[in-house]
Amino acid sequence: MSKDNKLNHIGFIMDGNGRWATSRGLTRTQGHKEGLKALENLIKVLAEDSSVKQASFYCFSTENWSRPALEVKTIMGLLKDFLQNDIQKLWENSIEVKIKGDLSEKSPFDNNLRSLLLAVNDKKLEEPKLIVNLCINYGGRDEIIRATKTLIAKGLEVTEENLESEILQADLPLDLVVRTSGEQRLSNFLLWQSAYAEFIFTDYHWPDINAEKYAELKDSFFNRDRRFGKV
Ligand code: IPE
Ligand code: IPE
Ligand code: MG
């Protein structure tokens, strides 16, 4: 039986690119490339789903900088390529993209990549059919700390409302968080926004996600009993 749940905002912890690749005798780089393709395909599917207004994707955490330098360089290269060649297609398809994460001068991006990321946040669409948040150099704790510091600097009281206006920009609360690849943890993803989210952990790796698997995730979500603290 389907419940009256709303799937306004869905989040994905895109895990398992490396394991997907090594289990096939491929390099981790190939895993990240396939992961990016899967992301682009899934965004197309989500854009055609009128129930979903926002989708957030965990692309690179504040902790992921501690990976081997070559892997970090590869991921940043793929990101740059996406921003230079592929993001335009999303805009043409009425999909607005926001980068969530620390893009300040002290962030470890090179200057060229940092300006490409900042330019994405300047691009606003009239009536987007989907808003995609890409969480890059993102950490949930870092986001809450930065928002709190902003409130203090502005002399505002630290309340949920004020914090939300700083943290979320225009985020909706997360209704569903999906993590691929079997690990059952948040790894510092959208901590504030996931307070009342449903969670699904899948055994398959990120590059294997597709329209059919998304339909299964939705099915499972719409059968959850969400109570929000009530009876
Ligand atoms: C997710 O896949 C992509 C990033 C974190 C950038 P992983 O690279 O974490 O893949 P596994 O977990 O090692 O398989
Ligand atoms: C979480 O995956 C971050 C992203 C998907 C970008 P990780 O692979 O970095 O998380 P852990 O290390 O398994 O917790
Ligand atoms: Mg991982």
Short mmCIF file of C-alpha atoms and ligand atoms in Angstrom, two decimals:
data_model
loop_
_atom_site.label_atom_id
_atom_site.label_comp_id
_atom_site.label_asym_id
_atom_site.label_seq_id
_atom_site.Cartn_x
_atom_site.Cartn_y
_atom_site.Cartn_z
CA MET A 1 0.00 0.00 0.00
CA SER A 2 1.39 3.39 -0.93
CA LYS A 3 1.50 6.06 1.79
CA ASP A 4 0.94 9.77 1.30
CA ASN A 5 4.66 10.58 1.45
CA LYS A 6 6.22 13.50 -0.40
CA LEU A 7 9.57 13.12 -2.09
CA ASN A 8 10.45 16.80 -2.47
CA HIS A 9 14.16 16.41 -1.76
CA ILE A 10 16.26 13.32 -2.34
CA GLY A 11 19.93 12.96 -1.40
CA PHE A 12 22.49 10.50 -2.71
CA ILE A 13 25.75 9.46 -1.09
CA MET A 14 27.40 8.25 -4.26
CA ASP A 15 29.67 5.59 -2.82
CA GLY A 16 31.49 2.65 -4.37
CA ASN A 17 33.11 3.95 -7.56
CA GLY A 18 36.42 2.41 -6.49
CA ARG A 19 34.97 -0.99 -5.56
CA TRP A 20 32.88 -1.05 -8.74
CA ALA A 21 36.07 -0.62 -10.75
CA THR A 22 38.41 -2.93 -8.85
CA SER A 23 35.84 -5.75 -8.90
CA ARG A 24 36.04 -5.52 -12.70
CA GLY A 25 39.81 -5.28 -12.88
CA LEU A 26 39.57 -1.59 -13.83
CA THR A 27 41.32 1.42 -12.33
CA ARG A 28 39.67 3.64 -9.71
CA THR A 29 39.81 6.44 -12.30
CA GLN A 30 37.54 4.39 -14.56
CA GLY A 31 35.22 3.93 -11.60
CA HIS A 32 34.98 7.69 -11.08
CA LYS A 33 34.31 8.21 -14.81
CA GLU A 34 31.47 5.68 -14.75
CA GLY A 35 30.19 7.25 -11.55
CA LEU A 36 29.98 10.63 -13.27
CA LYS A 37 28.05 9.09 -16.20
CA ALA A 38 25.63 7.45 -13.77
CA LEU A 39 25.16 10.82 -12.05
CA GLU A 40 24.37 12.60 -15.32
CA ASN A 41 21.90 9.88 -16.37
CA LEU A 42 20.16 9.91 -13.01
CA ILE A 43 19.80 13.71 -13.09
CA LYS A 44 17.95 13.32 -16.42
CA VAL A 45 15.60 10.78 -14.85
CA LEU A 46 14.98 13.00 -11.81
CA ALA A 47 14.26 16.02 -14.02
CA GLU A 48 11.40 14.09 -15.62
CA ASP A 49 9.96 13.17 -12.22
CA SER A 50 7.66 16.04 -11.28
CA SER A 51 7.40 14.94 -7.63
CA VAL A 52 11.09 15.72 -6.98
CA LYS A 53 12.04 19.38 -6.60
CA GLN A 54 15.58 19.10 -5.28
CA ALA A 55 18.28 16.46 -5.49
CA SER A 56 21.53 16.60 -3.55
CA PHE A 57 24.59 14.57 -4.45
CA TYR A 58 27.65 13.97 -2.29
CA CYS A 59 30.51 14.37 -4.76
CA PHE A 60 33.55 15.15 -2.61
CA SER A 61 33.78 15.49 1.15
CA THR A 62 36.05 17.75 3.19
CA GLU A 63 37.73 14.48 4.27
CA ASN A 64 38.27 13.20 0.72
CA TRP A 65 41.28 15.58 0.32
CA SER A 66 43.18 13.01 2.40
CA ARG A 67 43.07 10.47 -0.45
CA PRO A 68 46.23 9.87 -2.53
CA ALA A 69 47.17 13.06 -4.41
CA LEU A 70 46.78 11.37 -7.79
CA GLU A 71 43.21 10.29 -7.06
CA VAL A 72 42.29 13.79 -5.82
CA LYS A 73 43.80 15.24 -9.01
CA THR A 74 41.82 12.81 -11.18
CA ILE A 75 38.53 13.66 -9.45
CA MET A 76 39.20 17.41 -9.73
CA GLY A 77 40.03 16.92 -13.42
CA LEU A 78 36.72 15.13 -14.04
CA LEU A 79 34.92 17.87 -12.18
CA LYS A 80 36.57 20.59 -14.26
CA ASP A 81 35.68 18.72 -17.45
CA PHE A 82 32.06 18.43 -16.32
CA LEU A 83 31.87 22.16 -15.54
CA GLN A 84 33.43 23.13 -18.85
CA ASN A 85 31.61 20.74 -21.15
CA ASP A 86 28.51 19.18 -19.65
CA ILE A 87 26.81 21.53 -17.22
CA GLN A 88 25.44 23.66 -20.08
CA LYS A 89 23.18 20.74 -21.10
CA LEU A 90 21.63 20.74 -17.63
CA TRP A 91 20.89 24.46 -17.78
CA GLU A 92 19.34 24.02 -21.25
CA ASN A 93 17.14 21.34 -19.76
CA SER A 94 15.88 23.77 -17.02
CA ILE A 95 17.96 22.17 -14.29
CA GLU A 96 19.53 24.64 -11.87
CA VAL A 97 22.78 23.59 -10.25
CA LYS A 98 24.16 24.77 -6.93
CA ILE A 99 27.51 23.96 -5.44
CA LYS A 100 27.31 23.36 -1.71
CA GLY A 101 30.55 23.32 0.20
CA ASP A 102 33.40 25.59 1.15
CA LEU A 103 34.43 27.58 -1.92
CA SER A 104 36.24 30.27 0.06
CA GLU A 105 39.75 31.45 -0.80
CA LYS A 106 41.20 29.16 1.82
CA SER A 107 39.63 26.08 0.20
CA PRO A 108 42.15 23.75 -1.50
CA PHE A 109 40.80 24.13 -5.07
CA ASP A 110 43.08 25.63 -7.70
CA ASN A 111 41.98 29.12 -8.69
CA ASN A 112 40.68 28.17 -12.11
CA LEU A 113 38.44 25.40 -10.73
CA ARG A 114 37.31 27.61 -7.87
CA SER A 115 36.10 30.31 -10.26
CA LEU A 116 34.28 27.73 -12.38
CA LEU A 117 32.51 26.50 -9.23
CA LEU A 118 31.64 30.03 -8.11
CA ALA A 119 30.24 30.82 -11.58
CA VAL A 120 27.81 27.90 -11.28
CA ASN A 121 26.30 29.46 -8.16
CA ASP A 122 25.76 32.72 -10.02
CA LYS A 123 23.66 31.03 -12.68
CA LYS A 124 19.98 31.25 -11.68
CA LEU A 125 17.17 29.90 -13.87
CA GLU A 126 13.68 31.43 -14.16
CA GLU A 127 11.57 28.39 -13.38
CA PRO A 128 13.82 25.39 -12.91
CA LYS A 129 12.11 22.01 -13.09
CA LEU A 130 14.77 20.58 -10.77
CA ILE A 131 17.42 22.01 -8.45
CA VAL A 132 20.55 19.91 -8.17
CA ASN A 133 22.90 20.51 -5.24
CA LEU A 134 26.39 19.19 -5.80
CA CYS A 135 28.14 18.82 -2.44
CA ILE A 136 31.81 19.42 -3.15
CA ASN A 137 34.42 20.12 -0.47
CA TYR A 138 31.36 19.62 1.65
CA GLY A 139 31.07 18.54 5.27
CA GLY A 140 27.88 18.71 7.32
CA ARG A 141 29.73 19.83 10.46
CA ASP A 142 31.70 22.41 8.52
CA GLU A 143 28.45 23.79 7.05
CA ILE A 144 26.83 24.14 10.49
CA ILE A 145 29.93 25.83 11.93
CA ARG A 146 30.20 28.25 8.99
CA ALA A 147 26.50 29.13 9.27
CA THR A 148 26.77 29.69 13.02
CA LYS A 149 29.81 31.95 12.57
CA THR A 150 27.88 33.96 9.97
CA LEU A 151 25.00 34.47 12.42
CA ILE A 152 27.38 35.63 15.11
CA ALA A 153 29.18 37.98 12.71
CA LYS A 154 25.83 39.47 11.69
CA GLY A 155 24.86 39.85 15.34
CA LEU A 156 21.86 37.53 14.87
CA GLU A 157 20.51 35.21 17.52
CA VAL A 158 21.41 31.54 17.04
CA THR A 159 17.96 30.05 16.41
CA GLU A 160 16.84 27.19 14.18
CA GLU A 161 15.17 29.66 11.87
CA ASN A 162 18.21 31.92 11.51
CA LEU A 163 20.54 28.97 11.14
CA GLU A 164 18.33 27.50 8.41
CA SER A 165 18.34 30.72 6.46
CA GLU A 166 22.15 30.64 6.51
CA ILE A 167 22.73 26.93 6.11
CA LEU A 168 20.14 25.87 3.70
CA GLN A 169 20.03 28.85 1.43
CA ALA A 170 16.85 27.49 -0.14
CA ASP A 171 17.17 23.81 0.77
CA LEU A 172 14.14 21.75 1.54
CA PRO A 173 14.47 19.19 4.32
CA LEU A 174 15.67 15.84 2.97
CA ASP A 175 12.92 13.25 2.59
CA LEU A 176 15.13 10.39 1.51
CA VAL A 177 18.86 9.69 1.67
CA VAL A 178 20.21 6.85 -0.46
CA ARG A 179 23.70 5.46 0.04
CA THR A 180 25.01 2.95 -2.45
CA SER A 181 27.66 0.32 -1.87
CA GLY A 182 26.59 -1.16 1.44
CA GLU A 183 28.11 1.16 4.06
CA GLN A 184 25.51 2.28 6.55
CA ARG A 185 26.77 5.69 7.58
CA LEU A 186 26.32 9.36 6.71
CA SER A 187 30.01 10.28 6.41
CA ASN A 188 29.21 13.92 7.26
CA PHE A 189 26.56 14.38 4.52
CA LEU A 190 23.82 17.05 5.03
CA LEU A 191 23.58 16.44 8.77
CA TRP A 192 21.12 19.22 9.51
CA GLN A 193 18.90 18.56 6.49
CA SER A 194 18.59 14.81 7.13
CA ALA A 195 17.12 15.13 10.64
CA TYR A 196 13.86 13.44 9.59
CA ALA A 197 14.95 11.75 6.37
CA GLU A 198 14.27 8.14 5.50
CA PHE A 199 17.39 6.09 4.68
CA ILE A 200 18.01 3.41 2.10
CA PHE A 201 21.33 1.57 1.83
CA THR A 202 21.85 -0.44 -1.34
CA ASP A 203 24.27 -3.28 -2.01
CA TYR A 204 24.99 -2.14 -5.55
CA HIS A 205 27.72 0.40 -6.28
CA TRP A 206 27.08 3.94 -7.50
CA PRO A 207 27.96 3.39 -11.20
CA ASP A 208 25.18 0.76 -11.36
CA ILE A 209 22.36 3.12 -10.40
CA ASN A 210 19.85 3.67 -13.21
CA ALA A 211 16.19 4.52 -13.90
CA GLU A 212 14.98 1.06 -12.91
CA LYS A 213 16.84 1.12 -9.60
CA TYR A 214 15.53 4.63 -8.94
CA ALA A 215 11.97 3.33 -9.43
CA GLU A 216 12.68 0.64 -6.79
CA LEU A 217 14.00 3.26 -4.36
CA LYS A 218 10.85 5.31 -4.83
CA ASP A 219 8.65 2.30 -4.27
CA SER A 220 10.39 1.57 -1.01
CA PHE A 221 10.19 5.22 0.10
CA PHE A 222 6.48 5.53 -0.62
CA ASN A 223 5.82 2.51 1.59
CA ARG A 224 7.59 3.97 4.62
CA ASP A 225 5.58 5.11 7.61
CA ARG A 226 6.81 8.65 8.41
CA ARG A 227 5.61 9.98 11.76
CA PHE A 228 7.76 13.05 12.48
CA GLY A 229 7.45 12.45 16.23
CA LYS A 230 3.67 12.15 16.14
CA VAL A 231 1.60 8.99 16.72
C1 IPE B 1 32.66 7.54 -4.15
O1 IPE B 1 33.31 6.35 -4.44
C2 IPE B 1 33.32 8.74 -4.80
C3 IPE B 1 34.02 9.65 -3.87
C4 IPE B 1 34.05 9.55 -2.58
C5 IPE B 1 34.74 10.76 -4.48
P1 IPE B 1 34.61 5.90 -3.64
O2 IPE B 1 35.80 6.45 -4.32
O3 IPE B 1 34.48 6.24 -2.20
O4 IPE B 1 34.55 4.32 -3.84
P2 IPE B 1 34.96 3.22 -2.78
O5 IPE B 1 34.18 3.49 -1.54
O6 IPE B 1 36.43 3.35 -2.55
O7 IPE B 1 34.57 1.93 -3.44
C1 IPE B 2 31.42 9.59 1.26
O1 IPE B 2 32.10 8.50 0.77
C2 IPE B 2 31.75 10.80 0.46
C3 IPE B 2 31.25 10.80 -0.91
C4 IPE B 2 30.46 9.91 -1.44
C5 IPE B 2 31.67 11.92 -1.70
P1 IPE B 2 33.50 8.03 1.39
O2 IPE B 2 33.89 6.81 0.61
O3 IPE B 2 34.43 9.16 1.41
O4 IPE B 2 33.08 7.69 2.89
P2 IPE B 2 33.74 6.68 3.94
O5 IPE B 2 35.21 6.97 3.97
O6 IPE B 2 33.44 5.29 3.46
O7 IPE B 2 33.01 6.99 5.23
MG MG B 3 33.82 5.22 -0.53
#
